[in-house]
mmCIF file of C-alpha atoms in Angstrom:
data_model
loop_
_atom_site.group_PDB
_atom_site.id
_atom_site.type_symbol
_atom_site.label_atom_id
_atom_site.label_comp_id
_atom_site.label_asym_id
_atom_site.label_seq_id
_atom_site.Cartn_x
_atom_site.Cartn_y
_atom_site.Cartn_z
ATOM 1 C CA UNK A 1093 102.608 104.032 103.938
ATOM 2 C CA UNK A 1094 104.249 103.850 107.069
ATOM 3 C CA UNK A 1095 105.255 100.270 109.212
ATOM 4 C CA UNK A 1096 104.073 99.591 112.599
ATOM 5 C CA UNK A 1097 105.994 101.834 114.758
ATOM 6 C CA UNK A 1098 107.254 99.713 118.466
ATOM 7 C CA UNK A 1099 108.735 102.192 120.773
ATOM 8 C CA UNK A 1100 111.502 101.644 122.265
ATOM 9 C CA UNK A 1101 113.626 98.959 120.624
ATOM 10 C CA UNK A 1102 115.805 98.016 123.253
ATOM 11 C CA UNK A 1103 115.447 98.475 127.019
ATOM 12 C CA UNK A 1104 117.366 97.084 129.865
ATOM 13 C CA UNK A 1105 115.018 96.806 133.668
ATOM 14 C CA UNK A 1106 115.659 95.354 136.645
ATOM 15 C CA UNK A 1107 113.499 92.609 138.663
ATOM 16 C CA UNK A 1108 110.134 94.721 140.516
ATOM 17 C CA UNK A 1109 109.985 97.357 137.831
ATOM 18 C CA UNK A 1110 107.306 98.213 135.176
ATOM 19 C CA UNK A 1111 107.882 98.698 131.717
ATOM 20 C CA UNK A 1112 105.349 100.491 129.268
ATOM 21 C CA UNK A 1113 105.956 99.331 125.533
ATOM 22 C CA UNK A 1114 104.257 101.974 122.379
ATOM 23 C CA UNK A 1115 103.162 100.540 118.918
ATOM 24 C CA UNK A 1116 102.015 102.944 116.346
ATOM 25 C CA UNK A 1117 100.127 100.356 113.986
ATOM 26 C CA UNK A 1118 99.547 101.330 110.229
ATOM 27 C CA UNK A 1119 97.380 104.069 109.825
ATOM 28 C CA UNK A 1120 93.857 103.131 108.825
ATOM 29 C CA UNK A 1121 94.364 99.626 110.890
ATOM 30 C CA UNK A 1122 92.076 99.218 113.966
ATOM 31 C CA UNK A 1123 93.275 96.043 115.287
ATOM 32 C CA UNK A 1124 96.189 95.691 117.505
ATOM 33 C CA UNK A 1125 97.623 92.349 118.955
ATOM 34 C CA UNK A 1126 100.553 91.753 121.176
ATOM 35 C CA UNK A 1127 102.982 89.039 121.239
ATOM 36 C CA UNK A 1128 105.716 87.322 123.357
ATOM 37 C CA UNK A 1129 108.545 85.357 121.492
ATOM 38 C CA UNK A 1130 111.217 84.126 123.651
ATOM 39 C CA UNK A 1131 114.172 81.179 122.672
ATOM 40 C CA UNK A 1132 111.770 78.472 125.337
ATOM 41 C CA UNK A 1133 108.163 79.288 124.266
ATOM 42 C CA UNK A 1134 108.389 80.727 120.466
ATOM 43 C CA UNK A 1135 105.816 83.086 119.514
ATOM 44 C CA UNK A 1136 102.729 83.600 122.254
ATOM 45 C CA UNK A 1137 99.597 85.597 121.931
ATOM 46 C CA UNK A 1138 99.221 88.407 124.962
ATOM 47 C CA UNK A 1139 96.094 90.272 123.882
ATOM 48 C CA UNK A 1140 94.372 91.898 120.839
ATOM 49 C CA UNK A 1141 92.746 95.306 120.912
ATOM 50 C CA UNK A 1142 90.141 96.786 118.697
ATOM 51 C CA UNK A 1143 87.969 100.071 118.801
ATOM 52 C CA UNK A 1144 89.679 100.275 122.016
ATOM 53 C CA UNK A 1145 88.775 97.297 123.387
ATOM 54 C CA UNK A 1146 89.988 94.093 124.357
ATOM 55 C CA UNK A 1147 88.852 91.633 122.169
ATOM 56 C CA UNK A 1148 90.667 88.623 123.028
ATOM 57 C CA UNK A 1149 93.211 87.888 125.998
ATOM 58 C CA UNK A 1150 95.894 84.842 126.050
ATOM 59 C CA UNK A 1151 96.976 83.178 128.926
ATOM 60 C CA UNK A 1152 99.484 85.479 130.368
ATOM 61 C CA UNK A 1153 99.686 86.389 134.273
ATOM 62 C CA UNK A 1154 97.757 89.919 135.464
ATOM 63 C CA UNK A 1155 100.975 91.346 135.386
ATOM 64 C CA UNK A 1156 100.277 91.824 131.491
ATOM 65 C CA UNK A 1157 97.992 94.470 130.708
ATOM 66 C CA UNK A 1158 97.173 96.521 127.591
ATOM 67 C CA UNK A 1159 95.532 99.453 126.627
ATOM 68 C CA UNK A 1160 94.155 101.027 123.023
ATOM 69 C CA UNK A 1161 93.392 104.639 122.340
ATOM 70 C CA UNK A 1162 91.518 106.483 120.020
ATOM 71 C CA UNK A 1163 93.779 107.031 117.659
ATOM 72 C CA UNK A 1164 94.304 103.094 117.566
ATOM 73 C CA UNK A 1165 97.858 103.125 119.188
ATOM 74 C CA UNK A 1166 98.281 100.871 121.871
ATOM 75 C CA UNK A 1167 100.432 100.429 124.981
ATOM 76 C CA UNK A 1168 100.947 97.254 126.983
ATOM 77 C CA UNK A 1169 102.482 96.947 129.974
ATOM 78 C CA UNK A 1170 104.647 94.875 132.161
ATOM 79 C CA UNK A 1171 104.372 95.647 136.231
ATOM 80 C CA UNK A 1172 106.325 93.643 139.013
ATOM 81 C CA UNK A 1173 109.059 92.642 135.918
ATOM 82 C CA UNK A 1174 110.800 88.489 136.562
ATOM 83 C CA UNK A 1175 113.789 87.247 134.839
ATOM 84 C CA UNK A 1176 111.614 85.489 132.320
ATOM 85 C CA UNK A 1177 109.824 88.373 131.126
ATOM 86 C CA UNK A 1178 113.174 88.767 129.241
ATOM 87 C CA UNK A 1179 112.025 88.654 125.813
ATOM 88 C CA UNK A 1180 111.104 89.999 121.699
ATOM 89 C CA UNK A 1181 107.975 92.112 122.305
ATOM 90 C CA UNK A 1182 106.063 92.030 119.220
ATOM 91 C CA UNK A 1183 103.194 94.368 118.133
ATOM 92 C CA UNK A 1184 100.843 93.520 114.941
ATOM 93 C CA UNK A 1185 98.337 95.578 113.260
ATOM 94 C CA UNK A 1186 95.168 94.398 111.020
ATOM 95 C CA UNK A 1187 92.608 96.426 109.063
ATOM 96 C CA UNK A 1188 89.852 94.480 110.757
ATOM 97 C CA UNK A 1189 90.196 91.510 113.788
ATOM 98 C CA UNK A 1190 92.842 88.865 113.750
ATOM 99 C CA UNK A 1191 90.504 87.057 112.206
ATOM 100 C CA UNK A 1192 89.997 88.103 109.469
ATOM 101 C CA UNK A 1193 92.962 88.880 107.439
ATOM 102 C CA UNK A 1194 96.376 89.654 107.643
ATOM 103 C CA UNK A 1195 99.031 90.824 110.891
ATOM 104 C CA UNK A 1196 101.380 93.485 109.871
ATOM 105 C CA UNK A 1197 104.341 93.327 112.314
ATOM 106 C CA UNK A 1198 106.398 95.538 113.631
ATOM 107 C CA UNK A 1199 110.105 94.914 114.270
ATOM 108 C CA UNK A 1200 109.586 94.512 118.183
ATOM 109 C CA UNK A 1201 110.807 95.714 121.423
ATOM 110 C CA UNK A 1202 114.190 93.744 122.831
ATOM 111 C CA UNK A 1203 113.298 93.509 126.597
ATOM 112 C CA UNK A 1204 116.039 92.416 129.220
ATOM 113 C CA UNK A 1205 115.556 92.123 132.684
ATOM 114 C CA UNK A 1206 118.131 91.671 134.935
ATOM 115 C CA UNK B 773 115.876 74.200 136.612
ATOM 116 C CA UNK B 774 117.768 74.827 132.944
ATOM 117 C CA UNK B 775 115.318 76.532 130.227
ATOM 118 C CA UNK B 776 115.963 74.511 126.967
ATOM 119 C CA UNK B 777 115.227 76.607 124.010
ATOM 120 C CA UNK B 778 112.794 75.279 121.506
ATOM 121 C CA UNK B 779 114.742 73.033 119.091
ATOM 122 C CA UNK B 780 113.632 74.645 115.503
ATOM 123 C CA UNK B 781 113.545 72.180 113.301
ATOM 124 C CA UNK B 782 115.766 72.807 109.948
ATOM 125 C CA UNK B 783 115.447 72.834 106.843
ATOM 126 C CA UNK B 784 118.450 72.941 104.246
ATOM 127 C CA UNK B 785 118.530 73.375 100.444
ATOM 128 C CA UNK B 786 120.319 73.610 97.630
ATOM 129 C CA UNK B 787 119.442 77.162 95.560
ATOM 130 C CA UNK B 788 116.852 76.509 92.928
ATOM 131 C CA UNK B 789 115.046 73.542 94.298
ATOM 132 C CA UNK B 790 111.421 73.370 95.827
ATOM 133 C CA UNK B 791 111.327 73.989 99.569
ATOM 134 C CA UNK B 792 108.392 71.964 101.639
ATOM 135 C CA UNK B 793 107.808 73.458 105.318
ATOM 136 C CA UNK B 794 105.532 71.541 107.345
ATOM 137 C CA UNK B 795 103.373 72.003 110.188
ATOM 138 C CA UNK B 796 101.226 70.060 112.484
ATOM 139 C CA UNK B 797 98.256 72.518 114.188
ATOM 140 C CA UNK B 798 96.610 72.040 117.170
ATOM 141 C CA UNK B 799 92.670 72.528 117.388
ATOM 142 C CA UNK B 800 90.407 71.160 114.553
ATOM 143 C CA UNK B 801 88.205 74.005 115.283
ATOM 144 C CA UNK B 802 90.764 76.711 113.846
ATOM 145 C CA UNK B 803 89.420 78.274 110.663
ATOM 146 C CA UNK B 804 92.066 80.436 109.562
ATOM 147 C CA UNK B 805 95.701 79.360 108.979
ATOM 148 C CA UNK B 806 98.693 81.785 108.100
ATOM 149 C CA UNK B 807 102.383 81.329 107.027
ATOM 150 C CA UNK B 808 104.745 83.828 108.430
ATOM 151 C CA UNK B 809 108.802 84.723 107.293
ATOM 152 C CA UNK B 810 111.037 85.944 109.978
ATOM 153 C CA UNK B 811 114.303 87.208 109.171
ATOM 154 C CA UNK B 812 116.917 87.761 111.623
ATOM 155 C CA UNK B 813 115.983 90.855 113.541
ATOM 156 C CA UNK B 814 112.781 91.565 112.179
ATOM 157 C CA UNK B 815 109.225 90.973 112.434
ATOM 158 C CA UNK B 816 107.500 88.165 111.104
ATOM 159 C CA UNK B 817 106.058 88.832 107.546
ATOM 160 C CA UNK B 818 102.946 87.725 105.977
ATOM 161 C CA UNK B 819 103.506 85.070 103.306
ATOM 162 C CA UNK B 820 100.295 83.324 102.337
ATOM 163 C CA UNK B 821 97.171 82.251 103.830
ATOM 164 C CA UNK B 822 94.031 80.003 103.270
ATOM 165 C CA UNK B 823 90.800 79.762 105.279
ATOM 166 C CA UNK B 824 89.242 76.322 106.402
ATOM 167 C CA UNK B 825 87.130 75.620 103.165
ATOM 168 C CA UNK B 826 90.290 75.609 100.908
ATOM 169 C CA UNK B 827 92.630 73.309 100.767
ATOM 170 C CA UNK B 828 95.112 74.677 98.402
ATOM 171 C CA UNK B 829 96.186 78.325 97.630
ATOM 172 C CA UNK B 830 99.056 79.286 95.860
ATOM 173 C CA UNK B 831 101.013 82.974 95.807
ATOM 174 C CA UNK B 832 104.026 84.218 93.657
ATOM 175 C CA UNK B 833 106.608 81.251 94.367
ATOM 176 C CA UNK B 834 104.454 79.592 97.396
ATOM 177 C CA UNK B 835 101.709 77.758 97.810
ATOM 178 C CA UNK B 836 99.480 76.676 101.184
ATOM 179 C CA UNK B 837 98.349 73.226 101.690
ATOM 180 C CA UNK B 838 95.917 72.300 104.225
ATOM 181 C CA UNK B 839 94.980 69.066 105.322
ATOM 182 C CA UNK B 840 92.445 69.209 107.450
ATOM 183 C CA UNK B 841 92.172 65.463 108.171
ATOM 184 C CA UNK B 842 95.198 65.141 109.633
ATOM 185 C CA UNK B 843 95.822 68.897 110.854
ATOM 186 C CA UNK B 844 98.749 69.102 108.714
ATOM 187 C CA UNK B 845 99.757 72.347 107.058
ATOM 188 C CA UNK B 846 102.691 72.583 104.579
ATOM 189 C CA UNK B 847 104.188 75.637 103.131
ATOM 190 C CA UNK B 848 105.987 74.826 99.467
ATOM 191 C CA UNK B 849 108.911 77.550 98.060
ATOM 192 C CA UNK B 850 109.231 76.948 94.378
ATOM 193 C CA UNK B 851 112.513 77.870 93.166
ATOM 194 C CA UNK B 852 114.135 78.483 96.707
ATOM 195 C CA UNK B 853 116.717 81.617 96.737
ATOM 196 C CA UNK B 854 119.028 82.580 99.050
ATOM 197 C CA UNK B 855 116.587 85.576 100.286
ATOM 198 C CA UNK B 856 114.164 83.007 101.506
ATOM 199 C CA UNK B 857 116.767 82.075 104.322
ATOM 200 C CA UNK B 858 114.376 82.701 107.594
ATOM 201 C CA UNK B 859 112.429 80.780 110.056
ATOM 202 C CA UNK B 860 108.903 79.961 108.986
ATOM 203 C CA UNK B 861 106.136 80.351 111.115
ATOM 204 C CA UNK B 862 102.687 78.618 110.671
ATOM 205 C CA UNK B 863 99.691 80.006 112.681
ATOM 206 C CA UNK B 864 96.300 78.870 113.370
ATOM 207 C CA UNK B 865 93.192 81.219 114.238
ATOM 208 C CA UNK B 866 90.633 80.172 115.638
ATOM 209 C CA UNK B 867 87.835 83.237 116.857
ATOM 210 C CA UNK B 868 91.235 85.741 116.813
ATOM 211 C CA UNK B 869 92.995 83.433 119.201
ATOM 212 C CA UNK B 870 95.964 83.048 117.773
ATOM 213 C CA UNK B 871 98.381 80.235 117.973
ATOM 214 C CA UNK B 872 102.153 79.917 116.599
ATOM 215 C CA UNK B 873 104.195 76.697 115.519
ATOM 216 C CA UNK B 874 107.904 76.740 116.985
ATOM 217 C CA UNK B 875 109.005 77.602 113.344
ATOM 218 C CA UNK B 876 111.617 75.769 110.909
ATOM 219 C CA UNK B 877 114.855 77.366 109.900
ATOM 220 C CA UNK B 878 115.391 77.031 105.939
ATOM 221 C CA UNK B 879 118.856 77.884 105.148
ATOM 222 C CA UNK B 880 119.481 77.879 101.576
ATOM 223 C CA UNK B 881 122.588 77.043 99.656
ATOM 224 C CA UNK B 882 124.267 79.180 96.904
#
């Protein structure tokens, strides 16, 4: 069976642009969460999707947002990029909520912005 | 001003002996606590969990403590091996809000 699947590893932005980041989570999983880890904060919760939904939302600025389809892949998305949204993107997929049982993560996407 | 990076605690054995990772979590109302490996690189891994009404649960080579009194969390390694060289993350859930410790580096000697 298949990881979770981030998309893309590694991408270099500059300050004021957007980034869209993809995770493909294991198949048959219907919960998706998002994550921040940087060297001054650790590991932060962005948001957690299920059935499409947003279930649960951390405390992260509007620039943040997320999205869930269908098919349970999920995008999130970065607009107006700062300096210190430099950071290990992480993606995590569950069979039901967070909840509930265990994350399954995927290896991240490496975002610089200079 | 300067951003100062957390400072990970560390942890440093000798190969063979027990490993005890602590962990000191946040809201008494959190129900569901996790352990989590993360290798250079990589995503954090599942290790072991254990839900509010336990307060011991052991897995192949770990076991999950949780004192609930205190808030206090421990993660033991029996048998530490060099592969176990990570950064341990405990997490507390409370209603699928999800909160990480800073992590501990365990570095083990051959």
């Amino acid at each position: 069976k298949a990881g979770v699947t981030q998309t893309p590893r590694y991408l270099i932005k500059t300050r004021g642009q957007q980034v869209t980041l993809s995770c493909s989570p294991i198949s048959g999983h219907r919960s998706v969460s998002w994550y921040q880890q940087t060297p001054g904060q650790g590991l932060q919760f962005l948001f957690e999707y299920f059935s499409e939904t947003q279930r649960n939302k951390g405390n992260f600025p509007g620039r943040f947002s997320g999205r869930q389809f269908s098919n349970s892949r999920s995008e999130m998305n970065v607009s107006t990029l700062e300096l210190g949204d430099s950071a290990l993107y992480l993606c995590a997929s569950s069979l039901e909520v967070t909840s509930t049982g265990e994350l399954f993560f995927g290896e991240g996407s490496r975002l610089t912005v200079l | 001003g300067e951003s100062v990076g957390l400072h990970l605690p560390t942890l440093s054995v000798q190969e063979g002996d027990n490993s005890i990772i602590n962990c000191a979590y946040s809201n008494s109302a959190s129900d569901y606590f996790i352990w989590y490996k993360q290798e250079s690189g990589k995503g954090p891994q599942f290790i072991i969990d254990i839900r509010s009404n336990m307060d011991k649960r052991q897995g192949q080579r770990v076991t999950v403590l949780l004192n609930k009194t205190v808030k206090h969390l421990s993660l033991q390694i029996a048998a530490t091996q060099p592969g176990d060289s990570a950064v341990y993350f405990c997490a507390e859930n409370m209603m699928g809000d999800m909160r990480f410790g800073a992590g501990t580096r365990l570095t083990v000697k051959p």
